[in-house]
Short mmCIF file of N, CA and C and ligand atoms in Angstrom, two decimals:
data_model
loop_
_atom_site.label_atom_id
_atom_site.label_comp_id
_atom_site.label_asym_id
_atom_site.label_seq_id
_atom_site.Cartn_x
_atom_site.Cartn_y
_atom_site.Cartn_z
N MET A 116 80.87 16.32 -160.49
CA MET A 116 81.72 15.22 -160.83
C MET A 116 81.99 14.19 -160.59
N SER A 117 83.14 13.98 -161.91
CA SER A 117 83.81 12.49 -161.90
C SER A 117 83.65 11.66 -160.45
N LYS A 118 83.64 10.46 -160.82
CA LYS A 118 83.94 9.54 -159.50
C LYS A 118 85.10 8.74 -159.40
N VAL A 119 85.91 8.68 -158.37
CA VAL A 119 86.81 8.26 -158.19
C VAL A 119 86.98 6.59 -158.75
N LYS A 120 87.80 6.14 -159.12
CA LYS A 120 88.07 4.84 -159.48
C LYS A 120 88.78 3.77 -157.88
N ALA A 121 88.47 3.37 -158.28
CA ALA A 121 88.19 2.13 -156.53
C ALA A 121 88.41 0.67 -157.12
N ALA A 122 89.47 -0.43 -156.14
CA ALA A 122 89.00 -1.49 -156.73
C ALA A 122 88.85 -2.44 -155.00
N VAL A 123 87.80 -3.44 -154.76
CA VAL A 123 87.73 -3.89 -153.55
C VAL A 123 88.12 -5.26 -153.59
N PHE A 124 89.84 -5.41 -152.53
CA PHE A 124 90.05 -6.54 -152.38
C PHE A 124 88.95 -7.91 -151.37
N ALA A 125 89.17 -8.77 -151.76
CA ALA A 125 88.10 -9.41 -150.80
C ALA A 125 88.60 -10.91 -150.95
N SER A 126 87.98 -11.57 -149.75
CA SER A 126 88.19 -12.93 -149.87
C SER A 126 87.42 -14.11 -149.57
N GLY A 127 85.43 -12.70 -149.27
CA GLY A 127 84.76 -14.40 -148.55
C GLY A 127 83.48 -13.54 -149.41
N THR A 128 82.87 -12.93 -147.85
CA THR A 128 81.54 -13.40 -148.76
C THR A 128 80.92 -12.45 -149.16
N GLY A 129 81.68 -10.96 -149.06
CA GLY A 129 81.49 -9.76 -149.48
C GLY A 129 80.37 -8.86 -148.36
N SER A 130 80.46 -8.43 -147.30
CA SER A 130 78.84 -7.52 -147.06
C SER A 130 79.84 -6.57 -146.93
N ASN A 131 80.88 -6.74 -146.63
CA ASN A 131 81.36 -4.73 -146.54
C ASN A 131 81.17 -4.91 -147.56
N PHE A 132 82.00 -4.70 -148.69
CA PHE A 132 81.50 -4.74 -149.97
C PHE A 132 79.85 -3.94 -151.20
N GLN A 133 79.51 -4.84 -150.42
CA GLN A 133 78.04 -4.96 -150.30
C GLN A 133 77.76 -3.38 -150.26
N ALA A 134 77.85 -2.77 -149.24
CA ALA A 134 77.72 -1.72 -148.21
C ALA A 134 78.19 -0.77 -148.69
N MET A 135 79.11 -0.39 -149.50
CA MET A 135 79.34 -0.11 -150.14
C MET A 135 78.87 0.28 -151.69
N LEU A 136 78.90 -0.93 -152.52
CA LEU A 136 77.56 -0.97 -153.45
C LEU A 136 76.23 -0.20 -152.76
N ASP A 137 75.09 -0.62 -152.17
CA ASP A 137 74.30 -0.07 -151.78
C ASP A 137 74.59 1.77 -150.95
N GLU A 138 75.65 2.18 -150.90
CA GLU A 138 75.46 3.47 -150.43
C GLU A 138 75.25 4.13 -151.58
N ASP A 139 74.16 5.56 -151.25
CA ASP A 139 74.03 6.34 -152.29
C ASP A 139 74.90 7.91 -152.70
N ASP A 140 75.07 8.20 -154.01
CA ASP A 140 75.95 8.99 -154.26
C ASP A 140 77.26 8.41 -153.55
N PHE A 141 77.65 7.59 -153.48
CA PHE A 141 78.97 7.39 -153.44
C PHE A 141 80.04 8.21 -154.12
N PRO A 142 81.75 8.39 -153.95
CA PRO A 142 82.38 8.92 -155.13
C PRO A 142 82.94 8.10 -155.19
N CYS A 143 83.68 7.56 -155.19
CA CYS A 143 83.84 6.44 -155.94
C CYS A 143 83.25 5.49 -156.32
N GLU A 144 83.83 4.83 -157.85
CA GLU A 144 83.16 4.06 -159.22
C GLU A 144 83.95 2.55 -158.26
N ILE A 145 83.35 1.65 -157.84
CA ILE A 145 84.20 -0.01 -158.27
C ILE A 145 84.26 -0.26 -159.57
N VAL A 146 85.26 -0.46 -159.94
CA VAL A 146 85.52 -0.76 -160.44
C VAL A 146 85.79 -1.82 -160.96
N LEU A 147 87.16 -2.47 -160.02
CA LEU A 147 87.03 -4.38 -159.89
C LEU A 147 87.38 -4.56 -158.62
N LEU A 148 86.38 -6.05 -158.37
CA LEU A 148 87.29 -6.63 -157.29
C LEU A 148 87.52 -7.73 -157.21
N VAL A 149 89.00 -7.99 -156.42
CA VAL A 149 90.76 -8.74 -156.60
C VAL A 149 89.87 -9.84 -156.04
N SER A 150 90.54 -11.37 -155.60
CA SER A 150 90.23 -12.15 -154.94
C SER A 150 90.74 -13.17 -154.73
N ASP A 151 91.70 -13.78 -154.09
CA ASP A 151 92.56 -14.75 -154.31
C ASP A 151 91.62 -16.63 -154.06
N GLN A 152 90.26 -16.11 -153.91
CA GLN A 152 89.50 -17.68 -153.71
C GLN A 152 88.76 -17.42 -154.35
N GLU A 153 89.06 -18.97 -155.33
CA GLU A 153 87.50 -18.98 -156.80
C GLU A 153 86.59 -19.10 -156.19
N GLN A 154 86.22 -19.74 -154.89
CA GLN A 154 84.78 -19.97 -154.61
C GLN A 154 84.13 -18.66 -153.62
N ALA A 155 84.57 -17.84 -153.40
CA ALA A 155 84.16 -16.50 -152.38
C ALA A 155 82.57 -15.54 -152.91
N GLY A 156 81.77 -16.28 -151.78
CA GLY A 156 80.61 -15.47 -152.13
C GLY A 156 80.56 -14.35 -152.63
N VAL A 157 81.72 -13.10 -152.63
CA VAL A 157 82.36 -11.48 -152.91
C VAL A 157 81.62 -12.08 -154.35
N LEU A 158 82.06 -12.56 -155.63
CA LEU A 158 82.12 -13.22 -156.60
C LEU A 158 81.00 -12.78 -157.28
N LYS A 159 80.07 -13.21 -156.71
CA LYS A 159 79.02 -13.49 -157.09
C LYS A 159 77.80 -12.08 -156.64
N LYS A 160 77.99 -11.18 -155.85
CA LYS A 160 78.01 -10.28 -155.42
C LYS A 160 78.89 -9.11 -156.85
N ALA A 161 79.69 -9.86 -156.94
CA ALA A 161 80.07 -8.13 -158.10
C ALA A 161 79.96 -8.70 -159.41
N MET A 162 79.27 -10.23 -159.75
CA MET A 162 78.81 -10.12 -160.78
C MET A 162 77.51 -9.95 -161.14
N GLN A 163 76.46 -9.59 -159.95
CA GLN A 163 75.55 -9.22 -160.25
C GLN A 163 75.57 -7.49 -160.26
N HIS A 164 76.34 -7.04 -159.94
CA HIS A 164 76.02 -5.65 -159.87
C HIS A 164 77.23 -5.49 -161.59
N GLY A 165 77.74 -6.25 -162.26
CA GLY A 165 78.55 -6.00 -163.87
C GLY A 165 79.80 -5.13 -163.13
N ILE A 166 80.03 -5.57 -162.29
CA ILE A 166 81.96 -5.67 -161.85
C ILE A 166 82.70 -6.70 -161.90
N GLU A 167 83.37 -6.14 -162.14
CA GLU A 167 84.71 -7.14 -163.25
C GLU A 167 85.57 -7.63 -162.45
N THR A 168 85.73 -8.71 -162.32
CA THR A 168 86.56 -9.52 -161.64
C THR A 168 87.87 -9.74 -161.60
N PHE A 169 88.69 -10.16 -160.81
CA PHE A 169 89.98 -10.73 -161.23
C PHE A 169 90.35 -11.67 -159.96
N VAL A 170 90.48 -13.05 -160.68
CA VAL A 170 90.15 -13.92 -159.87
C VAL A 170 91.86 -14.51 -159.34
N PHE A 171 93.01 -14.99 -158.65
CA PHE A 171 93.97 -15.35 -158.16
C PHE A 171 94.00 -16.15 -157.84
N SER A 172 95.13 -17.40 -158.12
CA SER A 172 95.45 -18.23 -157.06
C SER A 172 96.26 -18.53 -156.60
N ALA A 173 96.83 -18.17 -155.74
CA ALA A 173 98.61 -18.07 -155.15
C ALA A 173 99.42 -18.63 -155.40
N LYS A 174 98.32 -20.32 -155.07
CA LYS A 174 99.89 -21.64 -155.81
C LYS A 174 99.34 -21.29 -157.57
N ASP A 175 99.64 -20.43 -158.35
CA ASP A 175 99.54 -20.68 -159.18
C ASP A 175 101.01 -19.85 -160.12
N TYR A 176 101.39 -18.96 -159.83
CA TYR A 176 102.01 -17.76 -158.75
C TYR A 176 103.82 -18.51 -158.17
N GLU A 177 104.87 -17.96 -158.74
CA GLU A 177 105.37 -18.28 -158.51
C GLU A 177 106.52 -17.56 -156.93
N SER A 178 105.49 -16.37 -157.00
CA SER A 178 106.11 -15.29 -156.23
C SER A 178 104.40 -14.81 -155.17
N LYS A 179 104.56 -13.92 -154.15
CA LYS A 179 104.07 -12.73 -153.88
C LYS A 179 104.34 -12.03 -155.34
N GLU A 180 105.52 -11.26 -155.42
CA GLU A 180 105.74 -9.82 -156.09
C GLU A 180 105.03 -10.64 -157.25
N ALA A 181 105.24 -11.72 -158.62
CA ALA A 181 104.41 -12.10 -159.88
C ALA A 181 103.14 -11.89 -159.06
N TYR A 182 102.79 -11.94 -158.52
CA TYR A 182 101.21 -12.47 -158.54
C TYR A 182 100.11 -10.53 -158.97
N GLU A 183 101.55 -10.26 -157.13
CA GLU A 183 100.94 -8.77 -156.88
C GLU A 183 101.39 -7.89 -157.99
N ALA A 184 102.20 -8.13 -158.89
CA ALA A 184 102.57 -6.88 -160.29
C ALA A 184 101.28 -6.93 -161.17
N GLU A 185 100.77 -8.33 -161.34
CA GLU A 185 100.20 -8.77 -162.27
C GLU A 185 98.45 -7.74 -161.49
N ILE A 186 98.39 -7.83 -160.37
CA ILE A 186 97.13 -6.71 -160.21
C ILE A 186 97.66 -5.53 -160.44
N ALA A 187 98.80 -4.78 -159.60
CA ALA A 187 99.10 -3.85 -160.08
C ALA A 187 98.99 -3.49 -161.55
N GLU A 188 99.25 -4.65 -162.78
CA GLU A 188 98.76 -4.25 -163.69
C GLU A 188 97.44 -3.29 -164.31
N GLN A 189 96.87 -4.71 -163.82
CA GLN A 189 95.17 -4.57 -163.51
C GLN A 189 95.01 -3.26 -163.62
N LEU A 190 95.35 -2.69 -162.15
CA LEU A 190 94.47 -1.62 -162.24
C LEU A 190 95.14 -0.23 -162.24
N LYS A 191 96.00 -0.09 -162.38
CA LYS A 191 97.26 0.73 -163.35
C LYS A 191 96.39 0.73 -164.91
N ARG A 192 95.96 -0.34 -165.52
CA ARG A 192 95.38 -0.40 -166.83
C ARG A 192 93.83 0.40 -166.64
N LYS A 193 93.32 -0.25 -165.75
CA LYS A 193 91.24 0.63 -165.05
C LYS A 193 92.06 1.27 -165.03
N GLY A 194 92.75 2.83 -164.47
CA GLY A 194 92.92 3.52 -164.20
C GLY A 194 91.94 3.54 -162.54
N ILE A 195 92.64 2.99 -161.34
CA ILE A 195 92.53 2.39 -160.50
C ILE A 195 93.14 3.29 -159.22
N GLU A 196 92.73 4.47 -158.50
CA GLU A 196 92.76 5.33 -157.35
C GLU A 196 93.55 5.11 -156.35
N TRP A 197 92.35 3.93 -155.88
CA TRP A 197 92.61 4.02 -154.46
C TRP A 197 91.99 2.22 -154.37
N VAL A 198 92.53 1.33 -153.53
CA VAL A 198 92.17 -0.01 -152.79
C VAL A 198 91.76 -0.14 -151.76
N PHE A 199 90.58 -0.61 -151.37
CA PHE A 199 89.94 -0.74 -150.30
C PHE A 199 90.19 -2.49 -150.08
N LEU A 200 90.65 -3.01 -149.14
CA LEU A 200 90.55 -4.05 -148.46
C LEU A 200 89.45 -4.69 -147.50
N ALA A 201 88.30 -5.74 -148.11
CA ALA A 201 86.86 -5.79 -147.28
C ALA A 201 87.55 -7.43 -147.02
N GLY A 202 87.83 -7.69 -146.46
CA GLY A 202 87.87 -9.77 -146.06
C GLY A 202 88.76 -10.23 -146.60
N TYR A 203 90.21 -9.24 -147.30
CA TYR A 203 91.26 -9.98 -147.60
C TYR A 203 92.24 -10.13 -146.92
N MET A 204 92.36 -11.89 -147.01
CA MET A 204 92.81 -12.18 -145.74
C MET A 204 94.60 -12.73 -146.53
N ARG A 205 95.14 -11.49 -146.91
CA ARG A 205 96.43 -11.10 -147.36
C ARG A 205 96.97 -11.07 -146.96
N LEU A 206 98.27 -10.70 -146.68
CA LEU A 206 99.07 -9.46 -146.57
C LEU A 206 99.39 -8.56 -147.66
N ILE A 207 99.67 -7.34 -148.00
CA ILE A 207 99.95 -6.76 -148.54
C ILE A 207 101.22 -7.18 -148.96
N GLY A 208 102.45 -6.69 -149.97
CA GLY A 208 103.66 -7.29 -150.25
C GLY A 208 103.79 -5.49 -150.92
N PRO A 209 105.80 -5.79 -150.44
CA PRO A 209 106.23 -4.11 -151.02
C PRO A 209 105.65 -3.71 -152.68
N THR A 210 105.50 -4.77 -153.33
CA THR A 210 105.09 -4.58 -155.07
C THR A 210 103.82 -4.03 -154.89
N LEU A 211 102.65 -4.47 -153.73
CA LEU A 211 101.01 -3.29 -154.36
C LEU A 211 101.69 -1.64 -153.61
N LEU A 212 102.28 -2.22 -152.49
CA LEU A 212 102.68 -0.80 -151.39
C LEU A 212 103.23 0.26 -152.12
N GLN A 213 103.98 -0.35 -152.76
CA GLN A 213 104.71 0.63 -153.39
C GLN A 213 103.91 1.30 -154.60
N ALA A 214 103.34 0.22 -155.30
CA ALA A 214 103.07 1.21 -156.32
C ALA A 214 101.42 2.46 -155.62
N TYR A 215 101.26 1.71 -154.49
CA TYR A 215 99.74 2.87 -154.31
C TYR A 215 100.26 2.80 -152.92
N GLU A 216 101.04 3.63 -153.11
CA GLU A 216 101.14 4.31 -151.31
C GLU A 216 100.47 5.24 -150.92
N GLY A 217 99.71 4.78 -150.14
CA GLY A 217 98.79 5.56 -149.23
C GLY A 217 97.49 6.19 -149.65
N LYS A 218 97.54 5.00 -150.49
CA LYS A 218 96.29 4.24 -151.25
C LYS A 218 95.35 3.45 -150.78
N ILE A 219 96.00 2.54 -149.85
CA ILE A 219 95.70 0.61 -149.92
C ILE A 219 95.04 0.90 -148.62
N VAL A 220 93.70 0.57 -147.98
CA VAL A 220 93.06 1.28 -146.97
C VAL A 220 92.07 -0.83 -146.20
N ASN A 221 92.13 -0.99 -145.09
CA ASN A 221 91.53 -1.90 -144.84
C ASN A 221 90.42 -1.47 -143.76
N ILE A 222 90.08 -2.74 -143.67
CA ILE A 222 88.99 -2.85 -142.24
C ILE A 222 89.27 -4.62 -141.20
N HIS A 223 89.23 -4.01 -140.13
CA HIS A 223 89.50 -5.14 -139.12
C HIS A 223 89.02 -5.29 -138.51
N PRO A 224 88.48 -5.69 -137.70
CA PRO A 224 86.75 -6.27 -136.51
C PRO A 224 87.88 -6.27 -135.51
N SER A 225 88.37 -5.18 -134.51
CA SER A 225 88.70 -4.86 -133.81
C SER A 225 89.29 -3.86 -133.09
N TYR A 226 89.45 -3.81 -132.18
CA TYR A 226 90.18 -2.28 -131.99
C TYR A 226 91.37 -2.53 -132.08
N LEU A 227 92.11 -2.56 -132.98
CA LEU A 227 93.13 -2.39 -132.80
C LEU A 227 94.34 -1.24 -131.94
N PRO A 228 95.26 -1.77 -131.35
CA PRO A 228 96.30 -3.28 -132.03
C PRO A 228 95.83 -4.34 -130.82
N ALA A 229 94.17 -3.82 -130.14
CA ALA A 229 93.82 -5.92 -129.90
C ALA A 229 93.85 -6.49 -130.92
N PHE A 230 93.71 -7.71 -129.95
CA PHE A 230 93.43 -9.28 -131.65
C PHE A 230 93.50 -8.55 -133.24
N PRO A 231 95.18 -8.68 -133.72
CA PRO A 231 95.26 -8.94 -135.47
C PRO A 231 94.80 -9.94 -135.17
N GLY A 232 94.80 -10.27 -136.94
CA GLY A 232 95.19 -11.52 -137.35
C GLY A 232 93.76 -11.74 -137.96
N LYS A 233 93.32 -13.36 -138.10
CA LYS A 233 92.59 -14.10 -137.98
C LYS A 233 91.54 -14.12 -136.77
N ASP A 234 90.48 -14.25 -137.50
CA ASP A 234 89.46 -14.65 -137.09
C ASP A 234 89.43 -13.32 -135.02
N ALA A 235 89.64 -12.17 -135.47
CA ALA A 235 89.53 -11.92 -134.50
C ALA A 235 88.43 -10.98 -133.91
N ILE A 236 87.65 -12.20 -134.14
CA ILE A 236 85.93 -11.52 -133.45
C ILE A 236 86.03 -12.66 -132.27
N GLY A 237 86.28 -14.32 -132.99
CA GLY A 237 86.48 -15.27 -132.21
C GLY A 237 87.58 -14.42 -130.61
N GLN A 238 89.17 -13.99 -131.35
CA GLN A 238 89.94 -13.85 -130.56
C GLN A 238 89.11 -12.95 -128.91
N ALA A 239 88.83 -11.66 -129.72
CA ALA A 239 88.32 -11.03 -128.35
C ALA A 239 87.17 -11.91 -127.44
N PHE A 240 86.18 -12.50 -128.33
CA PHE A 240 85.52 -13.43 -127.62
C PHE A 240 85.91 -14.43 -126.52
N GLU A 241 86.86 -14.65 -126.45
CA GLU A 241 87.69 -16.66 -126.09
C GLU A 241 88.55 -15.49 -124.58
N ALA A 242 88.75 -13.94 -125.08
CA ALA A 242 89.52 -13.99 -124.08
C ALA A 242 88.74 -12.79 -122.88
N GLY A 243 87.63 -13.57 -123.46
CA GLY A 243 86.79 -12.79 -122.84
C GLY A 243 86.76 -11.03 -122.62
N VAL A 244 87.00 -10.17 -122.88
CA VAL A 244 87.52 -8.19 -122.56
C VAL A 244 85.95 -8.36 -122.63
N ARG A 245 85.83 -7.09 -121.88
CA ARG A 245 84.02 -6.22 -122.38
C ARG A 245 83.27 -5.50 -123.57
N GLN A 246 85.18 -5.37 -124.20
CA GLN A 246 84.46 -4.38 -124.86
C GLN A 246 86.11 -4.66 -126.51
N THR A 247 85.37 -4.82 -127.43
CA THR A 247 85.93 -5.19 -128.93
C THR A 247 85.67 -3.80 -129.70
N GLY A 248 85.78 -3.65 -130.87
CA GLY A 248 85.60 -2.06 -132.14
C GLY A 248 85.96 -2.92 -133.24
N VAL A 249 86.18 -2.19 -133.83
CA VAL A 249 86.09 -2.08 -135.40
C VAL A 249 87.32 -1.01 -135.77
N THR A 250 88.14 -1.06 -136.61
CA THR A 250 89.66 -0.23 -137.00
C THR A 250 89.23 -0.05 -138.56
N VAL A 251 89.05 1.42 -139.09
CA VAL A 251 90.05 1.92 -140.27
C VAL A 251 91.09 2.15 -140.00
N HIS A 252 92.02 1.22 -141.22
CA HIS A 252 93.15 1.67 -141.05
C HIS A 252 94.08 1.43 -142.48
N PHE A 253 95.46 2.65 -143.04
CA PHE A 253 96.57 1.92 -144.52
C PHE A 253 97.14 0.62 -144.05
N ILE A 254 97.02 0.99 -144.64
CA ILE A 254 98.02 -0.69 -144.77
C ILE A 254 99.73 -0.63 -145.55
N ASP A 255 100.08 -1.73 -144.05
CA ASP A 255 101.67 -1.48 -144.11
C ASP A 255 102.08 -2.35 -144.44
N GLU A 256 103.20 -2.84 -144.22
CA GLU A 256 103.70 -4.64 -144.11
C GLU A 256 103.53 -5.29 -143.26
N GLY A 257 102.76 -4.78 -142.40
CA GLY A 257 102.50 -5.59 -141.32
C GLY A 257 100.71 -6.57 -140.90
N MET A 258 100.97 -7.26 -140.66
CA MET A 258 99.41 -7.44 -139.78
C MET A 258 99.23 -6.56 -138.84
N ASP A 259 97.61 -6.02 -140.01
CA ASP A 259 96.93 -5.36 -139.16
C ASP A 259 98.01 -3.86 -138.00
N THR A 260 98.84 -3.40 -138.61
CA THR A 260 99.66 -2.95 -138.25
C THR A 260 99.86 -1.72 -138.34
N GLY A 261 99.26 -0.72 -139.99
CA GLY A 261 99.12 0.55 -140.20
C GLY A 261 98.65 1.80 -139.75
N PRO A 262 98.63 2.97 -139.77
CA PRO A 262 98.42 4.50 -139.34
C PRO A 262 97.11 3.95 -139.28
N ILE A 263 96.02 3.99 -138.15
CA ILE A 263 95.08 3.91 -137.72
C ILE A 263 94.48 5.36 -138.47
N ILE A 264 92.70 5.73 -139.54
CA ILE A 264 92.41 5.96 -139.68
C ILE A 264 91.40 6.76 -138.64
N ARG A 265 89.88 5.03 -138.11
CA ARG A 265 89.43 5.56 -137.21
C ARG A 265 88.99 4.36 -136.23
N GLN A 266 88.59 4.90 -135.81
CA GLN A 266 88.18 3.42 -134.65
C GLN A 266 86.89 3.29 -133.63
N GLU A 267 86.03 2.38 -133.72
CA GLU A 267 84.70 2.57 -133.22
C GLU A 267 84.89 0.98 -132.13
N ALA A 268 84.82 1.71 -130.65
CA ALA A 268 84.33 0.69 -130.00
C ALA A 268 83.31 -0.38 -130.14
N VAL A 269 82.71 -1.79 -129.13
CA VAL A 269 82.08 -2.09 -129.92
C VAL A 269 82.18 -3.13 -127.83
N SER A 270 80.45 -2.56 -127.34
CA SER A 270 80.86 -3.54 -126.13
C SER A 270 80.90 -5.05 -126.50
N ILE A 271 80.94 -6.14 -125.48
CA ILE A 271 80.76 -7.06 -125.83
C ILE A 271 79.24 -7.64 -124.37
N LEU A 272 78.44 -8.25 -124.74
CA LEU A 272 77.62 -8.01 -123.74
C LEU A 272 77.24 -9.82 -123.41
N ALA A 273 76.54 -9.58 -121.69
CA ALA A 273 77.20 -10.44 -121.19
C ALA A 273 76.18 -11.95 -121.83
N ASN A 274 74.99 -11.85 -122.45
CA ASN A 274 74.47 -12.35 -123.57
C ASN A 274 75.33 -13.00 -124.72
N ASP A 275 75.83 -12.01 -124.97
CA ASP A 275 76.08 -12.22 -126.42
C ASP A 275 76.56 -13.71 -126.70
N THR A 276 77.11 -14.17 -127.91
CA THR A 276 77.26 -15.14 -128.31
C THR A 276 78.30 -14.47 -129.03
N LYS A 277 79.65 -15.22 -129.76
CA LYS A 277 80.06 -15.64 -131.21
C LYS A 277 79.22 -14.53 -132.73
N GLU A 278 78.39 -15.48 -132.00
CA GLU A 278 77.21 -15.25 -133.92
C GLU A 278 76.60 -13.29 -133.39
N THR A 279 76.67 -12.95 -132.39
CA THR A 279 75.50 -12.02 -132.44
C THR A 279 76.52 -11.08 -132.66
N LEU A 280 78.10 -11.32 -131.59
CA LEU A 280 79.66 -9.99 -131.37
C LEU A 280 79.44 -10.10 -132.90
N GLN A 281 78.83 -11.19 -133.37
CA GLN A 281 79.63 -10.45 -134.66
C GLN A 281 78.59 -9.76 -136.21
N LYS A 282 77.80 -9.94 -135.98
CA LYS A 282 76.43 -9.14 -135.78
C LYS A 282 76.58 -7.48 -135.97
N ARG A 283 76.94 -7.82 -134.17
CA ARG A 283 76.80 -5.34 -134.31
C ARG A 283 78.33 -5.44 -134.85
N ILE A 284 78.83 -6.08 -134.80
CA ILE A 284 80.62 -5.51 -135.43
C ILE A 284 80.52 -5.17 -136.65
N GLN A 285 79.99 -5.89 -137.61
CA GLN A 285 79.74 -6.10 -138.66
C GLN A 285 78.95 -4.74 -139.40
N LYS A 286 78.25 -4.38 -138.58
CA LYS A 286 76.71 -3.25 -138.61
C LYS A 286 77.37 -2.34 -138.43
N VAL A 287 78.04 -2.39 -137.29
CA VAL A 287 79.60 -1.24 -136.99
C VAL A 287 79.92 -0.59 -138.71
N GLU A 288 80.20 -1.51 -139.00
CA GLU A 288 81.60 -1.97 -140.70
C GLU A 288 80.93 -1.36 -141.57
N HIS A 289 80.17 -1.71 -141.63
CA HIS A 289 78.79 -1.42 -142.70
C HIS A 289 79.05 0.07 -143.12
N ARG A 290 78.44 0.16 -141.68
CA ARG A 290 78.19 2.36 -141.30
C ARG A 290 79.75 2.95 -141.76
N LEU A 291 80.67 2.58 -141.27
CA LEU A 291 82.09 3.29 -140.50
C LEU A 291 83.12 3.08 -142.16
N TYR A 292 82.54 1.90 -142.90
CA TYR A 292 83.89 2.32 -143.69
C TYR A 292 83.85 2.65 -144.78
N PRO A 293 82.77 2.85 -144.85
CA PRO A 293 81.73 3.61 -146.53
C PRO A 293 81.99 5.17 -146.30
N GLN A 294 81.84 5.36 -144.48
CA GLN A 294 81.56 6.74 -143.69
C GLN A 294 82.99 7.55 -143.91
N VAL A 295 84.30 6.31 -143.51
CA VAL A 295 86.03 6.62 -144.17
C VAL A 295 85.79 6.61 -144.94
N ILE A 296 85.54 6.28 -145.80
CA ILE A 296 86.02 6.16 -147.75
C ILE A 296 85.66 7.62 -147.79
N ARG A 297 84.66 8.04 -148.35
CA ARG A 297 83.40 9.13 -148.51
C ARG A 297 84.48 10.24 -148.21
N GLU A 298 85.11 10.37 -147.22
CA GLU A 298 86.07 11.55 -146.19
C GLU A 298 87.25 11.61 -146.85
N LEU A 299 88.12 9.99 -147.34
CA LEU A 299 89.69 9.78 -147.23
C LEU A 299 89.48 10.79 -149.18
N ILE A 300 88.80 10.28 -149.40
CA ILE A 300 88.27 10.71 -150.93
C ILE A 300 87.64 11.72 -150.79
N GLN A 301 86.94 13.08 -150.51
CA GLN A 301 86.37 14.06 -150.56
C GLN A 301 87.96 14.82 -150.03
N LYS A 302 88.35 14.54 -149.30
CA LYS A 302 90.30 16.00 -148.58
C LYS A 302 90.65 16.03 -150.06
C1 GAR B 213 85.13 -8.55 -141.85
O1 GAR B 213 84.44 -8.08 -140.49
C2 GAR B 213 86.65 -7.90 -142.20
O2 GAR B 213 86.46 -6.73 -140.92
C3 GAR B 213 87.32 -8.96 -141.56
O3 GAR B 213 86.94 -10.11 -142.69
C4 GAR B 213 85.53 -9.59 -142.36
C5 GAR B 213 84.92 -9.65 -143.85
O4 GAR B 213 83.68 -9.64 -143.99
N1 GAR B 213 88.94 -8.66 -142.07
C6 GAR B 213 89.63 -9.27 -141.43
O5 GAR B 213 89.64 -9.79 -140.31
C7 GAR B 213 91.46 -8.57 -142.02
N2 GAR B 213 91.81 -8.79 -141.16
P1 GAR B 213 82.71 -9.88 -145.69
O6 GAR B 213 83.24 -10.56 -146.50
O7 GAR B 213 81.31 -10.05 -145.27
O8 GAR B 213 82.82 -8.28 -146.36
#
């Protein structure tokens, strides 16, 4: 069976991107890595795996619409069907949402709707709650507000530091995200 073509958008280290690449018999082929950060660690990972990258700087464009139109064109040109956000720290605008309706998925390190936005792990840790989690959801115009596909709770232990909590959350992410992607693609 031929694999479904996908793009990953990432701004950071790329451990979730790496988790997808490490899967056996993953049903999609990641053919493009899009990043808004020239120095992002994820770019090195893409290069090591021979995956094409598209790196842009938002300030070089006059609008979100302008850079998203260019991204959408690249995605279509490569026959990409799905977009997976993995630590992409920008809101997706109407241009990409319309081009890929129902095909853009995000992972967020909290049990949404709790702790949306930046530093969700730090937010949960500072709030002193006993439980946080991981959410995989479809993207809409809002900040981490799209329809939820799957969630998993992660306990915050009495002796946790932000770092130990982050490690446990990321371990869940690296298992959950590829699993949900498999299910979405095989539907
Ligand atoms: C992940 O924990 C992901 O859930 C989070 O960024 C991290 C990226 O790590 N995303 C968000 O906070 C989106 N709002 P990675 O670069 O090692 O995959």
